[in-house]
Short mmCIF file of C-alpha atoms in Angstrom, two decimals:
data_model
loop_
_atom_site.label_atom_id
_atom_site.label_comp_id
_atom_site.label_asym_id
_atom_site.label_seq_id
_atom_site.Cartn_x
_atom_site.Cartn_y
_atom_site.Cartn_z
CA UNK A 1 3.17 9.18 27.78
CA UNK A 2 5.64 11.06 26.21
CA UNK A 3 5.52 14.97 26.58
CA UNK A 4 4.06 17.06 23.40
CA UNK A 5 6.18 19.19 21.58
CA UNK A 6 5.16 21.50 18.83
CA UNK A 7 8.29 21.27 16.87
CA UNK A 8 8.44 17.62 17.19
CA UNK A 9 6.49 14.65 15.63
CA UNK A 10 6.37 10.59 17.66
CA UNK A 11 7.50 8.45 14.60
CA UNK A 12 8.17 4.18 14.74
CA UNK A 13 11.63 2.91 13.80
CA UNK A 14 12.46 -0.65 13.37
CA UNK A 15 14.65 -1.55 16.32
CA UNK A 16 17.60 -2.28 16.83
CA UNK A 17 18.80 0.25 13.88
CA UNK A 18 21.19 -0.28 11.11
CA UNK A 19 24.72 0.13 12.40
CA UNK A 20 25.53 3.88 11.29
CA UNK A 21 29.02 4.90 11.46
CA UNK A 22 29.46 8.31 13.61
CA UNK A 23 32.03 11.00 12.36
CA UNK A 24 35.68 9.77 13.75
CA UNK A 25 34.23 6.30 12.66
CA UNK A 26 33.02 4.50 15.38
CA UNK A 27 29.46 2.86 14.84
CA UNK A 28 26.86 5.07 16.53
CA UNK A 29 24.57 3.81 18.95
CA UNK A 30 20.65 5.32 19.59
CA UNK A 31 19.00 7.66 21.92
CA UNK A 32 15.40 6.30 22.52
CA UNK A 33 13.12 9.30 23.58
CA UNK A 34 15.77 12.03 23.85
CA UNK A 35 14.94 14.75 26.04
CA UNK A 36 12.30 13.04 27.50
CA UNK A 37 12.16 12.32 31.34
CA UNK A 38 12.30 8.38 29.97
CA UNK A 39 15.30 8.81 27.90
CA UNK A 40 18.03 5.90 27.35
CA UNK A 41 20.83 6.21 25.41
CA UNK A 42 21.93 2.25 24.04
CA UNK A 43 25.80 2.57 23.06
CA UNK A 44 26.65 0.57 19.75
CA UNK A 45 27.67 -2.61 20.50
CA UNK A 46 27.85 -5.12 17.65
CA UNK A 47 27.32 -8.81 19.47
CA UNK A 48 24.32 -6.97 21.45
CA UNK A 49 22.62 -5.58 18.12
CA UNK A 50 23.15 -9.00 16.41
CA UNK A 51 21.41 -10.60 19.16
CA UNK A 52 18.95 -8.20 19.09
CA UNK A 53 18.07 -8.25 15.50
CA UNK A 54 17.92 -12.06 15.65
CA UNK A 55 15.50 -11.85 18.04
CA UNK A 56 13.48 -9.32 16.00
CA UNK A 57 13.14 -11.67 13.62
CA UNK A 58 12.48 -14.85 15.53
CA UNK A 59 9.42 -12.86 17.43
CA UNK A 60 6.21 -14.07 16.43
CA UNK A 61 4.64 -11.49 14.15
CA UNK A 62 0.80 -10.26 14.77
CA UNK A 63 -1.48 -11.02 11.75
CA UNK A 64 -3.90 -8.28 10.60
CA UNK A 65 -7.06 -9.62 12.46
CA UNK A 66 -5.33 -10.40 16.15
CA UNK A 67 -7.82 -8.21 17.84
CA UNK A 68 -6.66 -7.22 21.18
CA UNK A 69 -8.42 -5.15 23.87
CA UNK A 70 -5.68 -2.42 25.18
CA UNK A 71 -5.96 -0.19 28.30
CA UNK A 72 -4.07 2.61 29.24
CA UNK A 73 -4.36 2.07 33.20
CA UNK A 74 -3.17 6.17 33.32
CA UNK A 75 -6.45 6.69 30.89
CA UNK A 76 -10.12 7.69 31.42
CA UNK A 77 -11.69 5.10 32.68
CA UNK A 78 -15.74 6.38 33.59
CA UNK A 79 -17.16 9.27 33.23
CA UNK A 80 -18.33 11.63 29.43
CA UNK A 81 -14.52 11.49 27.87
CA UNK A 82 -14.24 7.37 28.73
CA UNK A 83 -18.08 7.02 27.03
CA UNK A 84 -17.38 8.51 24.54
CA UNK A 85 -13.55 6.50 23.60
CA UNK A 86 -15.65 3.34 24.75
CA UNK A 87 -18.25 3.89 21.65
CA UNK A 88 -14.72 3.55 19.63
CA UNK A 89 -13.75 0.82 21.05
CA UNK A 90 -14.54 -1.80 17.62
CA UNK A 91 -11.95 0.00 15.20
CA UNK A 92 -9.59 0.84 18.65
CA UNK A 93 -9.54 -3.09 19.35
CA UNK A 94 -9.25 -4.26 15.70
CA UNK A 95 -6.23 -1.79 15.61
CA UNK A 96 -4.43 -3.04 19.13
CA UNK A 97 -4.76 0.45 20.65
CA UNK A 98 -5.50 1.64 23.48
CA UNK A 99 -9.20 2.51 23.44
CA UNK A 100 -8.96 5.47 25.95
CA UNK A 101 -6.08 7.10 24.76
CA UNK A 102 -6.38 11.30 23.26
CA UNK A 103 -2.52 11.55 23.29
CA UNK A 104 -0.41 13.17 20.23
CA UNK A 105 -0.93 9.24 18.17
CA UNK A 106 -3.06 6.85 17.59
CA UNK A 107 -0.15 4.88 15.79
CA UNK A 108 2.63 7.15 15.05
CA UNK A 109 2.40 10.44 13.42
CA UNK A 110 3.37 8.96 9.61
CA UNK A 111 0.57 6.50 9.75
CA UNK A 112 -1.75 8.39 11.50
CA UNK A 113 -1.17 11.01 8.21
CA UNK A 114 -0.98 8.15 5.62
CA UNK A 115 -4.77 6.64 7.25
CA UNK A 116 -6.42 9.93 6.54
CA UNK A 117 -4.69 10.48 3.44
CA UNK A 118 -5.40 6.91 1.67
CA UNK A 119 -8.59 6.10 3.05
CA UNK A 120 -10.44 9.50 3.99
CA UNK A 121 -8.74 11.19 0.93
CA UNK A 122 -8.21 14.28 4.17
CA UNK A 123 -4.73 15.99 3.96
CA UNK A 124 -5.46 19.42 6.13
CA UNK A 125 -7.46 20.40 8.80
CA UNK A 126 -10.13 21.87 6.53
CA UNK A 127 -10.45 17.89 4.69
CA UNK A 128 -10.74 16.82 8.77
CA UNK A 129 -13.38 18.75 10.17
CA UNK A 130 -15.61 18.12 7.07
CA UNK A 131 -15.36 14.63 7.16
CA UNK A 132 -15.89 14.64 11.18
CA UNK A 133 -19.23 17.16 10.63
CA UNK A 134 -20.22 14.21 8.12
CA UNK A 135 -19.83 11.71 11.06
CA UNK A 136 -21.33 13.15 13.64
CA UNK A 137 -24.29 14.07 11.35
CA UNK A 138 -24.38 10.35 10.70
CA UNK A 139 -23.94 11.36 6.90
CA UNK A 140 -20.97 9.55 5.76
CA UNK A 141 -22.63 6.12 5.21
CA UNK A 142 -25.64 5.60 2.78
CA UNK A 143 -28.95 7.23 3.37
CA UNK A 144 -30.99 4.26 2.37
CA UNK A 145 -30.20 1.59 5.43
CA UNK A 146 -30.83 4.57 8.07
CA UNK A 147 -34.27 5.76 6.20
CA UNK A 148 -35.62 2.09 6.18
CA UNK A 149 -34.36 1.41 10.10
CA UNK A 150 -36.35 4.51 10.94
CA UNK A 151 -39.26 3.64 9.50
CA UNK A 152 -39.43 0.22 11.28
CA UNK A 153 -38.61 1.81 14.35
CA UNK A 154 -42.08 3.93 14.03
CA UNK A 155 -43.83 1.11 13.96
CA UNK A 156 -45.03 -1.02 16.93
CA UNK A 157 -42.98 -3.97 17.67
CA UNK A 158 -40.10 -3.53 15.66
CA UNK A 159 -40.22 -6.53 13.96
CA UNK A 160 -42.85 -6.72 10.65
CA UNK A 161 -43.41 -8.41 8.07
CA UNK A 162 -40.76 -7.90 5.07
CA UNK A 163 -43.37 -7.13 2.67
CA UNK A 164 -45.52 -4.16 5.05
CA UNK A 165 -42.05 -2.85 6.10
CA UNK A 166 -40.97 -2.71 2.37
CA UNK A 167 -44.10 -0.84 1.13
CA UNK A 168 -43.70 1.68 3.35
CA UNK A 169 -40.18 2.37 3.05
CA UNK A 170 -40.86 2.82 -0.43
CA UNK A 171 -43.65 4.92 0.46
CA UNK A 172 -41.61 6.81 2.69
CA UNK A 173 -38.72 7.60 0.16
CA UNK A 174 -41.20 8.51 -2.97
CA UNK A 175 -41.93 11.14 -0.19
CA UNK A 176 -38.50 12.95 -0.44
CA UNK A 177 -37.37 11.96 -3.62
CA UNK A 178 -39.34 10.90 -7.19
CA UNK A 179 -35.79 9.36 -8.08
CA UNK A 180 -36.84 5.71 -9.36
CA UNK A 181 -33.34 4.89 -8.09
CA UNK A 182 -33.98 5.53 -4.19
CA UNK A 183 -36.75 3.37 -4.43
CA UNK A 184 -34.82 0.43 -5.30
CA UNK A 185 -32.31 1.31 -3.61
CA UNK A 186 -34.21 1.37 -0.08
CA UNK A 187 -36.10 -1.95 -1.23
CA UNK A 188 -33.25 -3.69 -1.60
CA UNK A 189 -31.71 -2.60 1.59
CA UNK A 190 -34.53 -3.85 3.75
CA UNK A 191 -33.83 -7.58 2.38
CA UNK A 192 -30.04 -6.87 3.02
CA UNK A 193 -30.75 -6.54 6.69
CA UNK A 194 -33.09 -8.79 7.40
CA UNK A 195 -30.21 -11.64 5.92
CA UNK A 196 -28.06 -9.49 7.99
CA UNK A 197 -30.03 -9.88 11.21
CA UNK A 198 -30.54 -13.45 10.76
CA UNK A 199 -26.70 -13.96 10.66
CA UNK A 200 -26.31 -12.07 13.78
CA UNK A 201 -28.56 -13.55 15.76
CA UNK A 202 -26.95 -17.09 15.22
CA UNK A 203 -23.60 -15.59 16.02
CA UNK A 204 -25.28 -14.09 19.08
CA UNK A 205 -24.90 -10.12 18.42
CA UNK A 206 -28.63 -10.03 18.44
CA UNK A 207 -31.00 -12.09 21.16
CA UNK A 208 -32.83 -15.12 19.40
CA UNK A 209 -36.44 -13.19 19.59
CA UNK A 210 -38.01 -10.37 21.70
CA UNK A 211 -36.24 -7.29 22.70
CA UNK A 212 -32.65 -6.80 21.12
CA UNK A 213 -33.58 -9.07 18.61
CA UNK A 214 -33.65 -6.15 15.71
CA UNK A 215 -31.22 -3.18 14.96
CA UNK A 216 -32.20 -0.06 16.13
CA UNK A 217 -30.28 2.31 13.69
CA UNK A 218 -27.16 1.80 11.71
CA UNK A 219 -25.54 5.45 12.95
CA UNK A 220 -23.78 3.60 15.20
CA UNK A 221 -21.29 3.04 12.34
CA UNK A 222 -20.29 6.50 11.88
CA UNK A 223 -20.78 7.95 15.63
CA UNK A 224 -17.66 4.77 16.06
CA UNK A 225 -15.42 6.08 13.33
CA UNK A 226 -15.85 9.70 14.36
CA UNK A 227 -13.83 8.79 17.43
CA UNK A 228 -11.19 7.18 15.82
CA UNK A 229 -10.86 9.92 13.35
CA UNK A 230 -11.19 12.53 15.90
CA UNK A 231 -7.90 10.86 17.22
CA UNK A 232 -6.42 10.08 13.93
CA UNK A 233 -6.65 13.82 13.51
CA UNK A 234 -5.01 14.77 16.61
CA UNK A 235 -2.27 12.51 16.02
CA UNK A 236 -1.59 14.17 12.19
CA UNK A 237 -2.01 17.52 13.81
CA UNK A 238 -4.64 18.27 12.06
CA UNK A 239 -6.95 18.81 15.38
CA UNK A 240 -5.94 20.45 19.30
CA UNK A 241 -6.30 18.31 22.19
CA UNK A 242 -9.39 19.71 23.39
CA UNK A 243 -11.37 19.80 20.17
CA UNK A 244 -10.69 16.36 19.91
CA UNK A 245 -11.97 15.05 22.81
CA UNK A 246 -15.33 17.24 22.38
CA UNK A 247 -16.07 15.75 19.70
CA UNK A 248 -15.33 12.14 21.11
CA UNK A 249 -18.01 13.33 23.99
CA UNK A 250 -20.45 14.56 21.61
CA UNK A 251 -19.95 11.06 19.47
CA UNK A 252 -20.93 9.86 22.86
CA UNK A 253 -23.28 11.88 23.95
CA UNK A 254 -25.05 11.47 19.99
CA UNK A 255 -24.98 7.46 20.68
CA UNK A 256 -26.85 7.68 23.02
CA UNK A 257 -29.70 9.28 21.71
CA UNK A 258 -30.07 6.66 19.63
CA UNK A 259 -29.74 3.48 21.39
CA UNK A 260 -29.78 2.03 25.09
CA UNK A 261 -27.09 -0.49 25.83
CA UNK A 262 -23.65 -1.24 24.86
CA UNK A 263 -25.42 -4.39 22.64
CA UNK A 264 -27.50 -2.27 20.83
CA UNK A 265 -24.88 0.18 19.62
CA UNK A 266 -22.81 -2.59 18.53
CA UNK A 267 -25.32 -4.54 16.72
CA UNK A 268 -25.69 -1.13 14.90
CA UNK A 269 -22.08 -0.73 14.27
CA UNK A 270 -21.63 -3.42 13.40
CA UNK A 271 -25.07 -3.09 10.42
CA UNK A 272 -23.42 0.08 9.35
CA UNK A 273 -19.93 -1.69 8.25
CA UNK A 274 -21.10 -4.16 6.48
CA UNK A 275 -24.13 -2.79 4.50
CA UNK A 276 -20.96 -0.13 3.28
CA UNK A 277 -18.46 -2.90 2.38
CA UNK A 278 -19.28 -6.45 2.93
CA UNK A 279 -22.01 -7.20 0.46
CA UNK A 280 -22.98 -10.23 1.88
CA UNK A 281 -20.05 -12.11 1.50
CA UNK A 282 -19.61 -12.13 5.43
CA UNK A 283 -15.60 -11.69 4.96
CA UNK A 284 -12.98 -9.65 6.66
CA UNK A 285 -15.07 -7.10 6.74
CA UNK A 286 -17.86 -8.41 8.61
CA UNK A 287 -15.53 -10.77 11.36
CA UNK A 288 -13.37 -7.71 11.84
CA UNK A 289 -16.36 -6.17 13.31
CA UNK A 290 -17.93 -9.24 15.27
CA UNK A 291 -14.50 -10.01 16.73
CA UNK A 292 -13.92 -6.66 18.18
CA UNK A 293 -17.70 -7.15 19.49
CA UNK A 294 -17.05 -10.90 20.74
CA UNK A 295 -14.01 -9.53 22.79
CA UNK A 296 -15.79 -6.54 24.52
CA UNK A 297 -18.65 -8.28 25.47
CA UNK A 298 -16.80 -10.89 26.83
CA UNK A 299 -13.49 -9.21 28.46
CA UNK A 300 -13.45 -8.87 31.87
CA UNK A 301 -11.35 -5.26 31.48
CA UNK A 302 -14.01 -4.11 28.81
CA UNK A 303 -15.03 -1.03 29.32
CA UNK A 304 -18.43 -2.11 28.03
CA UNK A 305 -18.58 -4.37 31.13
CA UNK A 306 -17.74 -1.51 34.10
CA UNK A 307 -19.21 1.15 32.27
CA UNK A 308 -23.29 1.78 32.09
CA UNK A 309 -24.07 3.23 28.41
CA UNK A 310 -26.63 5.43 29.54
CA UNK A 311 -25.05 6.88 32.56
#
């Protein structure tokens, strides 16, 4: 809620501070928000900050996979901005964020810098808006899962056997490429979803048969991120206000070209995280998607629940 400055960056501290002694001496106290209509000044006082810091460390600290859905009540809540945010909401939830939040952080500004630096290797705005054209082309993740998806989705049904769906997958990528590598490559993928699918309709992010039963498409996966990072580059100033939340819209606006309900998007998001990183070991990387997914389908403050996905 705090005001944006251009001179001035939001940063964390640990609280209370070390005691700090002023010029003539005296221990220094803090100034929380300075300049800022909520701005409190705490004067040093030594039994208060030893009470405090005891506390600080008695407080029960949040583990990396306490998923927790956040609102900002002051936030959009309906309407293209609040889609889009909402098609966000597995990495905003897995983070303890708010979900409809395009303020100056995601986290704080050093974090928000150190996230694109150590795992989108993007430190300028040139690094950002590549890597968000990638997204919301749906070409950061592999080529193979989304070739194979879209092949099955041509055909009548959507569900075929393994076999027919594998030939002409391979058929279909010996069309665009005479790499020997794509081939297997796109073979192997269709046996990696099926498993994939199978798992998620026992833990019920598919239905047991019929409709909603299969994933649609996999872009899901990167429309998701591309809000996050649209944010994560607002917050490092690498991105304005107002290019940042076009391109959450259009993330929104791109998801649902693709896919009808909020249960189809996540089944795909979820599809497109762990084909990139889980490798079938159904880890950390595949319950720190079907937590987030568990939570928002189940929340009563979801925005998945008072928000339609197509309208």
């Amino acid at each position: 809620m705090l005001p944006r400055h251009d001179d001035l960056v939001l940063c964390r501290i640990p609280f209370p501070i070390e005691e700090t002694e002023a010029d003539d001496g005296s221990y220094a106290g803090v100034y929380v928000n300075p300049g800022s209509p909520c701005s409190v000044h705490v004067p040093f006082d030594a039994a208060r900050f030893r009470a405090w810091r005891a506390l600080m460390h008695r407080a029960e600290r949040r583990g990396h996979d306490d998923d927790e859905l956040v609102t900002m009540f002051t936030g959009p809540q309906a309407g293209p901005l609040a889609h889009g945010l909402a098609c966000g909401t597995h990495l905003a939830v897995h983070n303890r964020v708010p979900w409809n939040e395009v303020g100056p952080v995601y986290h704080d500004y050093e974090q928000d810098v150190e996230v694109l630096r150590e795992s989108w290797d993007v430190t300028d705005r040139r690094g950002w808006l590549e890597q968000l054209t990638y997204l919301l082309r749906g070409e950061n993740s592999p080529r193979h899962p989304e070739l194979a998806l879209r092949v099955r989705r041509a055909l009548p049904g959507g569900r075929v056997d393994p076999e027919r769906w594998r030939e002409l997958a391979v058929a279909e990528v010996r069309r665009i490429s005479d790499d020997a590598r794509d081939a297997a490559a796109v073979r192997d993928v269709v046996g990696r979803i099926l498993r994939y699918e199978s798992r998620f309709r026992a833990d019920g992010l598919l239905a047991a048969d019929g409709p909603g039963s299969v994933v649609v498409s996999a872009l899901a996966y990167d429309y998701g991120r591309a809000v996050n990072f649209a944010r994560w580059g607002l917050g490092a100033r690498f991105a304005g206000q107002r290019e940042t939340e076009d391109a959450v819209v259009r993330a929104g606006e791109l998801a649902r070209e693709v896919y009808g309900s909020w249960a189809e998007f996540s089944a795909g998001y979820v599809l497109g995280r762990v084909l990139r990183f889980d490798d079938e070991s159904f880890g950390h990387m595949y319950g720190s998607a079907v937590r987030p997914h568990e939570i928002l389908t189940t929340h009563p403050e979801s925005p998945w629940r008072s928000m339609p996905f197509r309208t």
